[in-house]
CSV table of C-alpha atoms in Angstrom, one decimal:
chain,number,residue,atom,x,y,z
S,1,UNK,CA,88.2,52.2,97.0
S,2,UNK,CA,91.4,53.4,94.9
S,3,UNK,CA,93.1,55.8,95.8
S,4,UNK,CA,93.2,59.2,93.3
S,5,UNK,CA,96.8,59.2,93.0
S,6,UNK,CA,99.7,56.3,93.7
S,7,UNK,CA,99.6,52.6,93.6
S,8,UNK,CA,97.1,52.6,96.4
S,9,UNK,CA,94.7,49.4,96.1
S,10,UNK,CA,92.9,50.1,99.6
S,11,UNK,CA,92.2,53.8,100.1
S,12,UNK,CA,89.5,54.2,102.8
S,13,UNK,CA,87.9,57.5,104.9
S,14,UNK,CA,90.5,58.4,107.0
S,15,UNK,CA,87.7,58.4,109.8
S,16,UNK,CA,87.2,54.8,108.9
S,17,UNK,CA,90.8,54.1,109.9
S,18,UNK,CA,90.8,55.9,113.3
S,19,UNK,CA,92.6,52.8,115.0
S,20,UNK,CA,95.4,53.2,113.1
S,21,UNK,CA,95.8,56.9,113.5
S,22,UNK,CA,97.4,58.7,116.9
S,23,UNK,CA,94.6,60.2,119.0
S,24,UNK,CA,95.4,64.0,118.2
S,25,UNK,CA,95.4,62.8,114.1
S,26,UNK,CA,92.0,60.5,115.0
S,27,UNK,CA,90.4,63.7,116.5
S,28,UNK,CA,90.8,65.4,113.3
S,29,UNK,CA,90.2,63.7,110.6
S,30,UNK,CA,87.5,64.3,108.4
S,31,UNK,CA,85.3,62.3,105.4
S,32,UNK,CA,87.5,64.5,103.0
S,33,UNK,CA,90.7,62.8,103.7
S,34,UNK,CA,91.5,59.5,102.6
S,35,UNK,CA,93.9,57.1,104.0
S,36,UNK,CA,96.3,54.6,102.5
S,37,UNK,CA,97.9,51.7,104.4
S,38,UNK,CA,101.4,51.5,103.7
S,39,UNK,CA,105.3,49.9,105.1
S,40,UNK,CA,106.5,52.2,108.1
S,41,UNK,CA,110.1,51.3,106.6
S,42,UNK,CA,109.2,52.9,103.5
S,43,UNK,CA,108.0,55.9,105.0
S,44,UNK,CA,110.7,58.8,103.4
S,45,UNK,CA,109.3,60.8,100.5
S,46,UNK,CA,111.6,59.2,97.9
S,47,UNK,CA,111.7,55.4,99.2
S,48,UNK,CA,107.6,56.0,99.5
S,49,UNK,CA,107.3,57.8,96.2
S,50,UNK,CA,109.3,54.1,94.6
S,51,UNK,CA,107.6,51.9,96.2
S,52,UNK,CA,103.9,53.4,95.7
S,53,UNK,CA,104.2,55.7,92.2
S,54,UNK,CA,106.9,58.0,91.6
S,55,UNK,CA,104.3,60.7,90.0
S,56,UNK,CA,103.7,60.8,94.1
S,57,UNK,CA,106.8,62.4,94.3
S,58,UNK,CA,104.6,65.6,92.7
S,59,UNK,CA,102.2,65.3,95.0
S,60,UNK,CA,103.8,64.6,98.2
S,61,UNK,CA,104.3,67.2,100.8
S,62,UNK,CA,106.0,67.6,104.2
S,63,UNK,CA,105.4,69.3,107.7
S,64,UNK,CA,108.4,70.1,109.6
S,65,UNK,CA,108.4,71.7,113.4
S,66,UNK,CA,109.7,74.9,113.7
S,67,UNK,CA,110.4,76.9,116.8
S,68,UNK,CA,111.1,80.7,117.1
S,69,UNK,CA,112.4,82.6,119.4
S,70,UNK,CA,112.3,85.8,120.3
S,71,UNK,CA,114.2,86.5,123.9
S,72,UNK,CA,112.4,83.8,126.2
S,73,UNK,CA,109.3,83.2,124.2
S,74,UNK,CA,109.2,80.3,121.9
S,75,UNK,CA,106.2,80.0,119.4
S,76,UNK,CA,106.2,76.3,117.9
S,77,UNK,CA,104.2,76.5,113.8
S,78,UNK,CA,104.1,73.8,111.2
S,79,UNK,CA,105.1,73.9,107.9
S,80,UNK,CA,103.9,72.3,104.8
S,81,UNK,CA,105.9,72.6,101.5
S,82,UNK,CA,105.8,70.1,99.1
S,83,UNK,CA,108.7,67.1,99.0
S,84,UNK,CA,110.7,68.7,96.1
S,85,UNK,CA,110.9,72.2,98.3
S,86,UNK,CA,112.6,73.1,101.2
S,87,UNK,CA,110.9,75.3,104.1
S,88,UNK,CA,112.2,79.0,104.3
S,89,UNK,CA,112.9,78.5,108.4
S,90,UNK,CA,115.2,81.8,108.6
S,91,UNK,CA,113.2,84.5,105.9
S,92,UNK,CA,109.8,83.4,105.3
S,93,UNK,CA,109.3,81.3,108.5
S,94,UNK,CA,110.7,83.9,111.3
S,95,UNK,CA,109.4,87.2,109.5
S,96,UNK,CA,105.8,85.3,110.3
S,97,UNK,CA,106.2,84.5,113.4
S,98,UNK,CA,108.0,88.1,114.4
S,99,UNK,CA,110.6,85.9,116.0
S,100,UNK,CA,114.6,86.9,115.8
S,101,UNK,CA,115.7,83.3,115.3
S,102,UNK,CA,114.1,80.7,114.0
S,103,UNK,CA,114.9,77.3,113.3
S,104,UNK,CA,113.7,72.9,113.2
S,105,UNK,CA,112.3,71.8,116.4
S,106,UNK,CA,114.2,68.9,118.0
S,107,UNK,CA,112.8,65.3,117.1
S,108,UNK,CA,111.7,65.5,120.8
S,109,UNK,CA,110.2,68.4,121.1
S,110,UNK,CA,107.8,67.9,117.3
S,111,UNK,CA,107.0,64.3,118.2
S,112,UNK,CA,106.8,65.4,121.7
S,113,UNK,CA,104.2,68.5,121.3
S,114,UNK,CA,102.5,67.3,118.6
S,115,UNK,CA,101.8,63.5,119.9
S,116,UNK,CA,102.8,62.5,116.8
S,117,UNK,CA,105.5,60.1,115.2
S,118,UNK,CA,109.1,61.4,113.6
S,119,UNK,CA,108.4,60.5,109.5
S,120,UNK,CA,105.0,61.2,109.8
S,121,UNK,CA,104.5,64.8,111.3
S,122,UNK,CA,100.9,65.5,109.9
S,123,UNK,CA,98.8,69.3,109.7
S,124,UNK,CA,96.3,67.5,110.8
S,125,UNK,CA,95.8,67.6,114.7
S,126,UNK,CA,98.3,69.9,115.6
S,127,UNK,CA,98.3,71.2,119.3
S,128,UNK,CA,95.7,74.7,119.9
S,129,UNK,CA,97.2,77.5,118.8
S,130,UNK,CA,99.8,76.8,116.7
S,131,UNK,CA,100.2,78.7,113.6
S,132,UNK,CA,99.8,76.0,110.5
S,133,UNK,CA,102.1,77.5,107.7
S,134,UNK,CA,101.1,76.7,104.3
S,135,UNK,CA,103.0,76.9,100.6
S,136,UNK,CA,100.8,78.2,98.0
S,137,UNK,CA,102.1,75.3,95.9
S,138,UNK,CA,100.8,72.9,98.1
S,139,UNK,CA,97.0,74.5,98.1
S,140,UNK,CA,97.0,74.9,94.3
S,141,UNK,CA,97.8,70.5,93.9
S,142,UNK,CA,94.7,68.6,93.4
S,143,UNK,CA,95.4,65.5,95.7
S,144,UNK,CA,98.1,66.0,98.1
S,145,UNK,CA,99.8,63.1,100.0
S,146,UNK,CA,100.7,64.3,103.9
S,147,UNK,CA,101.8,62.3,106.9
S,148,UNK,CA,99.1,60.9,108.9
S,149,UNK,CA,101.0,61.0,112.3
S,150,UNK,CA,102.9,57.9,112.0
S,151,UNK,CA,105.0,56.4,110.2
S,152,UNK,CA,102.5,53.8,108.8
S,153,UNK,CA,100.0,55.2,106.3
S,154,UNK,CA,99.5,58.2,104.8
S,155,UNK,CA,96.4,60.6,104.1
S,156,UNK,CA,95.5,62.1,100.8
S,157,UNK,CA,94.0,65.2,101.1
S,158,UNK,CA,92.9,67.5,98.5
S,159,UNK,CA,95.0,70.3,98.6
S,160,UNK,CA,92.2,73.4,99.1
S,161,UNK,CA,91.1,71.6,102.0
S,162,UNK,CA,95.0,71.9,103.9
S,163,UNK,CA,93.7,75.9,103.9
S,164,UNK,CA,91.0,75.3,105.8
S,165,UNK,CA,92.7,73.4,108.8
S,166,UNK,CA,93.1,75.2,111.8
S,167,UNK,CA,95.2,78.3,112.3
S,168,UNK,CA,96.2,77.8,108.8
S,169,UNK,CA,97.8,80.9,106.8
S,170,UNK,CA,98.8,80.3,103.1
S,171,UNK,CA,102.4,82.1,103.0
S,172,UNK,CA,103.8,82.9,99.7
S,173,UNK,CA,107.7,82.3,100.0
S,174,UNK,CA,107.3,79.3,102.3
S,175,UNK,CA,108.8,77.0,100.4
S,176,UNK,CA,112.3,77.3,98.5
């Protein structure tokens, strides 16, 4: 099948490509969300975006780690703006999560909780509990292009269907 956006010639249900997925991601997954094979090396949003259709660069979006911390308690949340924004971490980000600093999680510590790889950080399959932090921006795109949890392959999601993930909460000021 092709893909709805990008040069994809080989777009299958992402729960047809389980194998290829990490378990937490594999769990997840739903008939909704299509998944594209694709180079691990060209895995970052601009190399990605050349290699497979620069209108992806619209369409993309990232999730980033963030941990806040207010005295001894750390809450871990994704976020999910798309590529051409930046996450709010210290307004938007730590006014959500009541916390008095907030800030990126290690590479460790995301790939670490999340059982996921660094490049592909997904909003699909994230560990119980965790707030899912969503740009308006990113619900309002028809098609959106996320991580799938490594750094080879990538799902394609429609955007209204990120809001309905888990724990999600669409945050207006997210993204920057």
């Amino acid at each position: 099948m092709r893909a709805p956006i990008g040069d994809f010639d080989d777009a299958q249900p992402a729960t047809e490509r389980r194998e290829l997925l990490p378990p937490p991601v594999a769990a997840a997954v739903t008939a909704d969300m299509l998944h594209v094979d694709s180079d691990p090396e060209k895995a970052d949003t601009a190399v990605f975006a050349a290699t497979y259709g620069e209108g992806l660069l619209e369409a993309s979006a990232n999730c980033v780690v963030v941990a806040g911390k207010r005295g001894q308690d750390v809450t871990f949340a994704a976020c999910l703006v798309l590529s051409a924004t930046r996450v709010d971490v210290n307004g938007a980000v730590r006014r959500h999560l009541g916390a008095r600093k907030a800030s990126f999680a290690p590479m460790e510590t995301a790939t670490g909780e999340t059982g996921m790889e660094y490049g592909g950080i997904t909003p699909v399959g994230l560990p119980a509990g965790w707030p899912l932090l969503i740009d308006p921006a990113v619900v309002d795109t028809p098609w959106v292009l996320i991580g799938s949890g490594a750094r080879r392959g990538k799902l394609i999601v429609p955007g209204k269907l990120l809001a309905g993930l888990p724990n999600a909460v669409v945050l207006d000021g997210l993204g920057v």
